[in-house]
mmCIF file of N, CA and C in Angstrom:
data_model
loop_
_atom_site.group_PDB
_atom_site.id
_atom_site.type_symbol
_atom_site.label_atom_id
_atom_site.label_comp_id
_atom_site.label_asym_id
_atom_site.label_seq_id
_atom_site.Cartn_x
_atom_site.Cartn_y
_atom_site.Cartn_z
ATOM 1 N N MET A 1 100.779 105.645 102.257
ATOM 2 C CA MET A 1 99.843 104.993 101.685
ATOM 3 C C MET A 1 100.471 103.678 101.227
ATOM 4 N N GLU A 2 99.499 102.474 101.477
ATOM 5 C CA GLU A 2 100.335 101.219 101.232
ATOM 6 C C GLU A 2 99.070 100.369 100.276
ATOM 7 N N PRO A 3 99.216 100.188 98.913
ATOM 8 C CA PRO A 3 98.171 99.552 98.317
ATOM 9 C C PRO A 3 98.284 98.035 98.758
ATOM 10 N N HIS A 4 97.053 97.601 98.955
ATOM 11 C CA HIS A 4 96.793 96.075 99.248
ATOM 12 C C HIS A 4 95.665 95.625 98.559
ATOM 13 N N ILE A 5 95.489 94.378 98.343
ATOM 14 C CA ILE A 5 94.356 93.751 97.446
ATOM 15 C C ILE A 5 93.251 94.143 98.225
ATOM 16 N N ASN A 6 93.098 94.008 99.522
ATOM 17 C CA ASN A 6 91.920 94.361 100.115
ATOM 18 C C ASN A 6 91.673 95.718 100.613
ATOM 19 N N GLY A 7 92.341 96.744 100.066
ATOM 20 C CA GLY A 7 92.482 98.012 100.581
ATOM 21 C C GLY A 7 91.490 98.859 99.565
ATOM 22 N N TYR A 8 91.435 100.226 100.016
ATOM 23 C CA TYR A 8 90.917 101.251 99.145
ATOM 24 C C TYR A 8 91.561 101.620 97.884
ATOM 25 N N ILE A 9 93.088 101.541 98.047
ATOM 26 C CA ILE A 9 93.883 101.678 97.032
ATOM 27 C C ILE A 9 94.698 100.138 96.865
ATOM 28 N N SER A 10 94.192 99.599 95.658
ATOM 29 C CA SER A 10 94.586 98.178 95.674
ATOM 30 C C SER A 10 95.846 97.950 94.622
ATOM 31 N N ASP A 11 96.347 99.090 93.904
ATOM 32 C CA ASP A 11 97.431 98.943 93.155
ATOM 33 C C ASP A 11 98.003 100.188 92.828
ATOM 34 N N SER A 12 99.033 100.225 92.101
ATOM 35 C CA SER A 12 99.817 101.655 91.823
ATOM 36 C C SER A 12 98.736 102.373 91.010
ATOM 37 N N ASN A 13 98.115 101.986 90.026
ATOM 38 C CA ASN A 13 97.205 102.874 89.342
ATOM 39 C C ASN A 13 96.245 103.579 90.340
ATOM 40 N N GLY A 14 95.782 102.786 91.337
ATOM 41 C CA GLY A 14 94.623 103.429 92.252
ATOM 42 C C GLY A 14 95.438 104.474 93.068
ATOM 43 N N TYR A 15 96.866 104.304 93.485
ATOM 44 C CA TYR A 15 97.406 105.343 94.103
ATOM 45 C C TYR A 15 97.659 106.625 93.303
ATOM 46 N N LEU A 16 97.894 106.268 92.086
ATOM 47 C CA LEU A 16 98.252 107.674 91.206
ATOM 48 C C LEU A 16 96.965 108.411 91.026
ATOM 49 N N LEU A 17 95.884 107.606 90.832
ATOM 50 C CA LEU A 17 94.669 108.368 90.650
ATOM 51 C C LEU A 17 94.208 109.029 91.955
ATOM 52 N N PHE A 18 94.549 108.279 93.232
ATOM 53 C CA PHE A 18 94.058 109.065 94.522
ATOM 54 C C PHE A 18 94.983 110.377 94.598
ATOM 55 N N LYS A 19 96.270 110.087 94.233
ATOM 56 C CA LYS A 19 97.091 111.200 94.420
ATOM 57 C C LYS A 19 96.910 112.432 93.542
ATOM 58 N N SER A 20 96.433 112.063 92.288
ATOM 59 C CA SER A 20 95.949 113.258 91.499
ATOM 60 C C SER A 20 94.698 113.851 91.793
ATOM 61 N N ALA A 21 93.949 113.202 92.325
ATOM 62 C CA ALA A 21 92.654 113.647 92.966
ATOM 63 C C ALA A 21 92.866 114.635 94.024
ATOM 64 N N VAL A 22 93.945 114.220 94.951
ATOM 65 C CA VAL A 22 94.061 114.990 96.201
ATOM 66 C C VAL A 22 94.788 116.120 95.885
ATOM 67 N N ALA A 23 95.807 115.917 94.947
ATOM 68 C CA ALA A 23 96.723 116.916 94.627
ATOM 69 C C ALA A 23 97.496 117.481 95.642
ATOM 70 N N ASP A 24 98.254 116.430 96.326
ATOM 71 C CA ASP A 24 99.051 116.664 97.578
ATOM 72 C C ASP A 24 100.507 116.110 97.258
ATOM 73 N N SER A 25 101.464 116.707 97.005
ATOM 74 C CA SER A 25 102.767 116.378 96.860
ATOM 75 C C SER A 25 103.420 115.666 98.135
ATOM 76 N N ASN A 26 102.884 115.726 99.103
ATOM 77 C CA ASN A 26 103.402 115.060 100.340
ATOM 78 C C ASN A 26 102.984 113.660 100.437
ATOM 79 N N ILE A 27 102.164 113.112 99.679
ATOM 80 C CA ILE A 27 101.627 111.876 99.907
ATOM 81 C C ILE A 27 102.817 110.919 99.274
ATOM 82 N N LYS A 28 103.131 109.807 99.877
ATOM 83 C CA LYS A 28 104.295 108.872 99.407
ATOM 84 C C LYS A 28 103.600 107.690 99.521
ATOM 85 N N VAL A 29 104.081 106.565 98.836
ATOM 86 C CA VAL A 29 103.530 105.261 98.872
ATOM 87 C C VAL A 29 104.498 104.245 99.367
ATOM 88 N N ASN A 30 104.100 103.128 99.964
ATOM 89 C CA ASN A 30 104.857 102.130 100.617
ATOM 90 C C ASN A 30 104.374 100.918 99.850
ATOM 91 N N VAL A 31 105.364 100.109 98.993
ATOM 92 C CA VAL A 31 104.858 99.032 98.388
ATOM 93 C C VAL A 31 105.637 97.777 98.837
ATOM 94 N N ASP A 32 104.908 96.679 98.724
ATOM 95 C CA ASP A 32 105.231 95.425 99.123
ATOM 96 C C ASP A 32 105.374 94.509 97.762
ATOM 97 N N THR A 33 106.731 93.978 97.362
ATOM 98 C CA THR A 33 107.127 93.197 96.161
ATOM 99 C C THR A 33 106.027 91.885 96.094
ATOM 100 N N GLY A 34 105.762 91.296 97.407
ATOM 101 C CA GLY A 34 104.957 90.334 97.249
ATOM 102 C C GLY A 34 103.599 90.548 97.145
ATOM 103 N N TRP A 35 102.919 91.517 97.621
ATOM 104 C CA TRP A 35 101.574 92.071 97.277
ATOM 105 C C TRP A 35 101.377 92.255 95.906
ATOM 106 N N SER A 36 102.273 93.128 95.496
ATOM 107 C CA SER A 36 102.098 93.618 94.063
ATOM 108 C C SER A 36 102.223 92.571 93.049
ATOM 109 N N SER A 37 103.162 91.558 93.272
ATOM 110 C CA SER A 37 103.083 90.355 92.378
ATOM 111 C C SER A 37 101.796 89.579 92.606
ATOM 112 N N MET A 38 101.278 89.542 93.664
ATOM 113 C CA MET A 38 99.897 88.661 93.852
ATOM 114 C C MET A 38 98.980 89.453 92.897
ATOM 115 N N GLN A 39 99.221 90.788 92.574
ATOM 116 C CA GLN A 39 97.974 91.558 92.145
ATOM 117 C C GLN A 39 98.436 91.758 90.498
ATOM 118 N N ALA A 40 99.347 91.078 90.051
ATOM 119 C CA ALA A 40 99.721 90.803 88.659
ATOM 120 C C ALA A 40 100.529 92.145 88.244
ATOM 121 N N GLU A 41 101.185 92.768 89.167
ATOM 122 C CA GLU A 41 102.035 94.073 88.830
ATOM 123 C C GLU A 41 103.314 93.541 88.874
ATOM 124 N N TYR A 42 104.360 93.598 88.114
ATOM 125 C CA TYR A 42 105.748 93.504 88.196
ATOM 126 C C TYR A 42 106.284 94.605 89.015
ATOM 127 N N PRO A 43 107.059 94.155 90.074
ATOM 128 C CA PRO A 43 107.476 95.128 91.038
ATOM 129 C C PRO A 43 108.479 96.179 90.471
ATOM 130 N N GLU A 44 109.186 95.738 89.430
ATOM 131 C CA GLU A 44 110.209 96.475 88.786
ATOM 132 C C GLU A 44 109.618 97.642 87.690
ATOM 133 N N PHE A 45 108.456 97.222 87.207
ATOM 134 C CA PHE A 45 107.717 98.362 86.408
ATOM 135 C C PHE A 45 106.948 99.305 87.460
ATOM 136 N N LEU A 46 106.449 98.796 88.448
ATOM 137 C CA LEU A 46 105.803 99.535 89.282
ATOM 138 C C LEU A 46 106.880 100.547 90.026
ATOM 139 N N ILE A 47 107.979 100.181 90.274
ATOM 140 C CA ILE A 47 109.202 101.164 90.688
ATOM 141 C C ILE A 47 109.286 102.364 89.622
ATOM 142 N N TYR A 48 109.291 101.936 88.426
ATOM 143 C CA TYR A 48 109.483 102.964 87.487
ATOM 144 C C TYR A 48 108.366 103.914 87.406
ATOM 145 N N LYS A 49 107.182 103.324 87.530
ATOM 146 C CA LYS A 49 105.803 104.068 87.358
ATOM 147 C C LYS A 49 105.674 105.038 88.698
ATOM 148 N N LEU A 50 106.077 104.516 89.784
ATOM 149 C CA LEU A 50 106.046 105.559 90.975
ATOM 150 C C LEU A 50 107.046 106.399 91.046
ATOM 151 N N LYS A 51 108.307 106.135 90.853
ATOM 152 C CA LYS A 51 109.573 106.957 91.016
ATOM 153 C C LYS A 51 109.360 107.670 92.175
ATOM 154 N N ASP A 52 109.421 108.973 92.137
ATOM 155 C CA ASP A 52 109.679 109.735 93.387
ATOM 156 C C ASP A 52 108.581 109.694 94.417
ATOM 157 N N ASP A 53 107.535 108.962 94.312
ATOM 158 C CA ASP A 53 106.461 108.711 95.248
ATOM 159 C C ASP A 53 106.630 107.690 95.995
ATOM 160 N N LEU A 54 107.755 106.912 95.679
ATOM 161 C CA LEU A 54 108.066 105.615 96.396
ATOM 162 C C LEU A 54 108.902 105.995 97.514
ATOM 163 N N GLU A 55 108.306 105.723 98.593
ATOM 164 C CA GLU A 55 109.037 105.944 99.904
ATOM 165 C C GLU A 55 109.609 104.637 100.629
ATOM 166 N N ILE A 56 108.957 103.532 100.615
ATOM 167 C CA ILE A 56 109.309 102.408 101.266
ATOM 168 C C ILE A 56 109.008 101.149 100.219
ATOM 169 N N LEU A 57 110.176 100.268 100.170
ATOM 170 C CA LEU A 57 109.873 99.212 99.289
ATOM 171 C C LEU A 57 109.996 97.935 100.191
ATOM 172 N N GLN A 58 108.936 97.350 100.503
ATOM 173 C CA GLN A 58 109.054 96.126 101.438
ATOM 174 C C GLN A 58 109.248 94.869 100.507
ATOM 175 N N VAL A 59 110.311 94.068 100.899
ATOM 176 C CA VAL A 59 110.646 93.160 100.109
ATOM 177 C C VAL A 59 110.283 91.873 100.621
ATOM 178 N N ARG A 60 109.459 91.192 99.752
ATOM 179 C CA ARG A 60 108.812 89.777 100.292
ATOM 180 C C ARG A 60 108.707 88.982 99.071
ATOM 181 N N ASP A 61 108.861 87.687 98.899
ATOM 182 C CA ASP A 61 108.746 86.833 97.727
ATOM 183 C C ASP A 61 107.485 86.241 97.885
ATOM 184 N N VAL A 62 107.018 85.775 96.849
ATOM 185 C CA VAL A 62 105.682 85.245 96.618
ATOM 186 C C VAL A 62 105.660 83.982 95.576
ATOM 187 N N ASP A 63 104.882 82.860 95.781
ATOM 188 C CA ASP A 63 104.696 81.948 94.798
ATOM 189 C C ASP A 63 103.397 82.330 94.187
ATOM 190 N N ASN A 64 103.347 82.859 92.932
ATOM 191 C CA ASN A 64 101.984 83.570 92.361
ATOM 192 C C ASN A 64 101.108 82.285 91.929
ATOM 193 N N THR A 65 101.632 80.937 91.783
ATOM 194 C CA THR A 65 100.620 79.990 91.698
ATOM 195 C C THR A 65 99.760 79.739 92.771
ATOM 196 N N THR A 66 100.296 79.541 93.886
ATOM 197 C CA THR A 66 99.281 79.453 95.156
ATOM 198 C C THR A 66 99.022 80.486 95.860
ATOM 199 N N ARG A 67 99.516 81.666 95.516
ATOM 200 C CA ARG A 67 99.291 82.915 96.123
ATOM 201 C C ARG A 67 99.639 83.004 97.697
ATOM 202 N N THR A 68 100.823 82.259 97.863
ATOM 203 C CA THR A 68 101.417 82.259 99.238
ATOM 204 C C THR A 68 102.843 82.977 99.148
ATOM 205 N N PHE A 69 103.161 83.472 100.458
ATOM 206 C CA PHE A 69 104.377 84.062 100.512
ATOM 207 C C PHE A 69 105.580 82.814 100.751
ATOM 208 N N THR A 70 106.696 83.131 100.271
ATOM 209 C CA THR A 70 107.851 82.047 100.290
ATOM 210 C C THR A 70 109.045 82.717 100.794
ATOM 211 N N ARG A 71 109.960 81.938 101.293
ATOM 212 C CA ARG A 71 111.206 82.602 101.752
ATOM 213 C C ARG A 71 111.930 83.288 100.584
ATOM 214 N N PHE A 72 112.635 84.327 100.936
ATOM 215 C CA PHE A 72 113.339 85.233 99.932
ATOM 216 C C PHE A 72 114.254 84.587 98.966
ATOM 217 N N GLY A 73 113.880 84.703 97.666
ATOM 218 C CA GLY A 73 114.712 84.230 96.490
ATOM 219 C C GLY A 73 113.863 82.638 96.147
ATOM 220 N N GLU A 74 112.833 82.279 96.883
ATOM 221 C CA GLU A 74 112.252 80.912 96.362
ATOM 222 C C GLU A 74 110.943 81.198 95.548
ATOM 223 N N GLY A 75 110.658 82.492 95.458
ATOM 224 C CA GLY A 75 109.300 82.910 94.653
ATOM 225 C C GLY A 75 109.581 83.471 93.338
ATOM 226 N N ILE A 76 108.769 84.350 92.954
ATOM 227 C CA ILE A 76 108.828 84.765 91.476
ATOM 228 C C ILE A 76 109.551 86.093 91.355
ATOM 229 N N VAL A 77 109.596 86.748 92.338
ATOM 230 C CA VAL A 77 110.002 88.179 92.117
ATOM 231 C C VAL A 77 111.559 88.162 91.828
ATOM 232 N N ASN A 78 111.722 88.930 90.722
ATOM 233 C CA ASN A 78 113.067 88.980 90.137
ATOM 234 C C ASN A 78 113.761 90.306 90.763
ATOM 235 N N TYR A 79 114.696 89.924 91.747
ATOM 236 C CA TYR A 79 115.120 90.829 92.561
ATOM 237 C C TYR A 79 116.508 91.598 91.868
ATOM 238 N N ASP A 80 117.026 90.982 90.885
ATOM 239 C CA ASP A 80 117.962 91.728 89.997
ATOM 240 C C ASP A 80 117.248 92.996 89.457
ATOM 241 N N GLN A 81 116.258 92.671 88.791
ATOM 242 C CA GLN A 81 115.422 93.562 88.180
ATOM 243 C C GLN A 81 114.853 94.738 89.144
ATOM 244 N N VAL A 82 114.408 94.257 90.102
ATOM 245 C CA VAL A 82 113.910 95.103 91.115
ATOM 246 C C VAL A 82 115.082 96.129 91.796
ATOM 247 N N LEU A 83 116.133 95.658 91.998
ATOM 248 C CA LEU A 83 117.370 96.309 92.401
ATOM 249 C C LEU A 83 117.853 97.321 91.370
ATOM 250 N N THR A 84 117.816 96.809 90.145
ATOM 251 C CA THR A 84 118.254 97.640 88.968
ATOM 252 C C THR A 84 117.347 98.886 88.733
ATOM 253 N N ALA A 85 116.080 98.569 88.903
ATOM 254 C CA ALA A 85 114.840 99.749 88.767
ATOM 255 C C ALA A 85 115.284 100.621 89.919
ATOM 256 N N LEU A 86 115.491 100.359 91.273
ATOM 257 C CA LEU A 86 115.746 101.241 92.185
ATOM 258 C C LEU A 86 117.057 101.968 91.772
ATOM 259 N N LYS A 87 118.000 101.539 91.438
ATOM 260 C CA LYS A 87 119.064 102.152 91.038
ATOM 261 C C LYS A 87 119.165 103.117 90.061
ATOM 262 N N GLN A 88 118.221 102.835 88.950
ATOM 263 C CA GLN A 88 117.874 103.493 87.951
ATOM 264 C C GLN A 88 117.110 104.929 88.136
ATOM 265 N N ILE A 89 116.165 104.761 89.150
ATOM 266 C CA ILE A 89 115.299 105.910 89.460
ATOM 267 C C ILE A 89 115.953 106.643 90.699
ATOM 268 N N ASP A 90 117.143 106.295 91.230
ATOM 269 C CA ASP A 90 117.985 106.822 92.137
ATOM 270 C C ASP A 90 117.081 106.939 93.401
ATOM 271 N N PHE A 91 116.628 105.866 93.855
ATOM 272 C CA PHE A 91 115.726 105.665 95.174
ATOM 273 C C PHE A 91 116.507 106.057 96.152
ATOM 274 N N LYS A 92 115.824 106.944 96.959
ATOM 275 C CA LYS A 92 116.122 107.520 98.323
ATOM 276 C C LYS A 92 115.448 107.165 99.551
ATOM 277 N N GLY A 93 114.529 106.184 99.364
ATOM 278 C CA GLY A 93 113.639 105.762 100.327
ATOM 279 C C GLY A 93 114.426 104.593 101.155
ATOM 280 N N TYR A 94 113.513 103.746 101.749
ATOM 281 C CA TYR A 94 113.992 102.583 102.534
ATOM 282 C C TYR A 94 113.508 101.265 101.887
ATOM 283 N N LEU A 95 114.318 100.118 102.170
ATOM 284 C CA LEU A 95 114.095 98.883 101.956
ATOM 285 C C LEU A 95 113.612 98.147 103.327
ATOM 286 N N SER A 96 112.509 97.551 103.185
ATOM 287 C CA SER A 96 112.130 96.807 104.499
ATOM 288 C C SER A 96 112.103 95.363 104.087
ATOM 289 N N PHE A 97 112.767 94.631 104.736
ATOM 290 C CA PHE A 97 112.634 92.956 104.470
ATOM 291 C C PHE A 97 111.380 92.587 105.409
ATOM 292 N N GLU A 98 110.637 91.892 104.585
ATOM 293 C CA GLU A 98 109.373 91.448 105.246
ATOM 294 C C GLU A 98 109.562 89.836 105.389
ATOM 295 N N GLU A 99 109.102 89.379 106.495
ATOM 296 C CA GLU A 99 109.492 87.844 106.860
ATOM 297 C C GLU A 99 108.165 87.414 107.472
ATOM 298 N N VAL A 100 107.881 86.294 107.029
ATOM 299 C CA VAL A 100 106.553 85.609 107.474
ATOM 300 C C VAL A 100 106.858 84.168 108.145
ATOM 301 N N PHE A 101 108.235 83.697 108.019
ATOM 302 C CA PHE A 101 108.578 82.490 108.727
ATOM 303 C C PHE A 101 109.520 82.644 109.834
ATOM 304 N N PHE A 102 108.850 82.556 110.887
ATOM 305 C CA PHE A 102 109.466 82.963 112.260
ATOM 306 C C PHE A 102 110.778 82.075 112.436
ATOM 307 N N ASP A 103 110.695 80.747 112.227
ATOM 308 C CA ASP A 103 111.723 79.859 112.372
ATOM 309 C C ASP A 103 113.084 80.086 111.425
ATOM 310 N N THR A 104 112.938 80.708 110.398
ATOM 311 C CA THR A 104 114.038 81.030 109.726
ATOM 312 C C THR A 104 114.374 82.595 109.323
ATOM 313 N N ALA A 105 113.696 83.400 110.204
ATOM 314 C CA ALA A 105 113.771 84.699 109.947
ATOM 315 C C ALA A 105 115.101 85.415 109.935
ATOM 316 N N LYS A 106 116.023 84.890 110.966
ATOM 317 C CA LYS A 106 117.331 85.581 111.037
ATOM 318 C C LYS A 106 118.186 85.113 109.718
ATOM 319 N N GLU A 107 117.993 83.768 109.279
ATOM 320 C CA GLU A 107 118.989 83.314 108.276
ATOM 321 C C GLU A 107 118.248 83.968 106.987
ATOM 322 N N ASP A 108 117.183 84.098 106.934
ATOM 323 C CA ASP A 108 116.449 84.801 105.552
ATOM 324 C C ASP A 108 117.137 86.233 105.435
ATOM 325 N N ALA A 109 116.697 87.005 106.647
ATOM 326 C CA ALA A 109 117.216 88.373 106.493
ATOM 327 C C ALA A 109 118.736 88.408 106.171
ATOM 328 N N ALA A 110 119.580 87.554 106.838
ATOM 329 C CA ALA A 110 120.982 87.540 106.489
ATOM 330 C C ALA A 110 121.263 87.322 105.174
ATOM 331 N N ASN A 111 120.697 86.360 104.458
ATOM 332 C CA ASN A 111 120.647 86.066 103.030
ATOM 333 C C ASN A 111 120.191 87.313 102.020
ATOM 334 N N PHE A 112 119.291 87.888 102.582
ATOM 335 C CA PHE A 112 118.787 89.145 101.915
ATOM 336 C C PHE A 112 119.942 90.094 101.773
ATOM 337 N N LEU A 113 120.501 90.425 103.002
ATOM 338 C CA LEU A 113 121.748 91.465 103.175
ATOM 339 C C LEU A 113 122.590 90.977 102.202
ATOM 340 N N LYS A 114 123.070 89.864 102.282
ATOM 341 C CA LYS A 114 124.188 89.322 101.597
ATOM 342 C C LYS A 114 123.878 89.613 99.941
ATOM 343 N N TYR A 115 122.680 89.219 99.678
ATOM 344 C CA TYR A 115 122.398 89.306 98.208
ATOM 345 C C TYR A 115 122.445 90.806 97.642
ATOM 346 N N VAL A 116 121.953 91.650 98.606
ATOM 347 C CA VAL A 116 122.009 93.261 98.232
ATOM 348 C C VAL A 116 123.382 93.639 98.240
ATOM 349 N N GLU A 117 124.139 93.234 99.233
ATOM 350 C CA GLU A 117 125.728 93.634 99.151
ATOM 351 C C GLU A 117 126.327 93.112 97.970
ATOM 352 N N LYS A 118 125.976 91.877 97.683
ATOM 353 C CA LYS A 118 126.881 91.363 96.412
ATOM 354 C C LYS A 118 126.203 92.073 95.274
ATOM 355 N N TRP A 119 125.091 92.377 95.180
ATOM 356 C CA TRP A 119 124.587 92.969 93.882
ATOM 357 C C TRP A 119 125.023 94.278 93.733
ATOM 358 N N ASP A 120 125.115 94.816 94.774
ATOM 359 C CA ASP A 120 125.442 96.452 94.746
ATOM 360 C C ASP A 120 126.974 96.374 94.491
ATOM 361 N N ALA A 121 127.700 95.607 94.758
ATOM 362 C CA ALA A 121 129.291 95.641 94.478
ATOM 363 C C ALA A 121 129.426 95.476 92.930
ATOM 364 N N ARG A 122 128.517 95.105 92.235
ATOM 365 C CA ARG A 122 128.686 94.784 90.710
ATOM 366 C C ARG A 122 128.991 96.099 89.984
#
């Protein structure tokens, strides 16, 4: 399941309500840091809230003032806090780098990988 603003499950609360109603432990969630920020959810709190249900975390940055996606690191998502939260819940899922700028995609992905490697080395 992936919560989106325009979906049936629009945020983490919607997902948790759905999961409790269905009572199926095999249902997992795929969260996008950009979309969740647009929905006024802090990605790091969302990570703590979803814990073992979080299967995929899509990494995308967003300018919450204009509701547009930005290049990685130029928006409002605090990736130090996101990565700390992932480490604290012992995240076993996947990180997916989401890119919307085709002309800088390779550079942005490389910057993201360098950021994660540098952060993880601390």
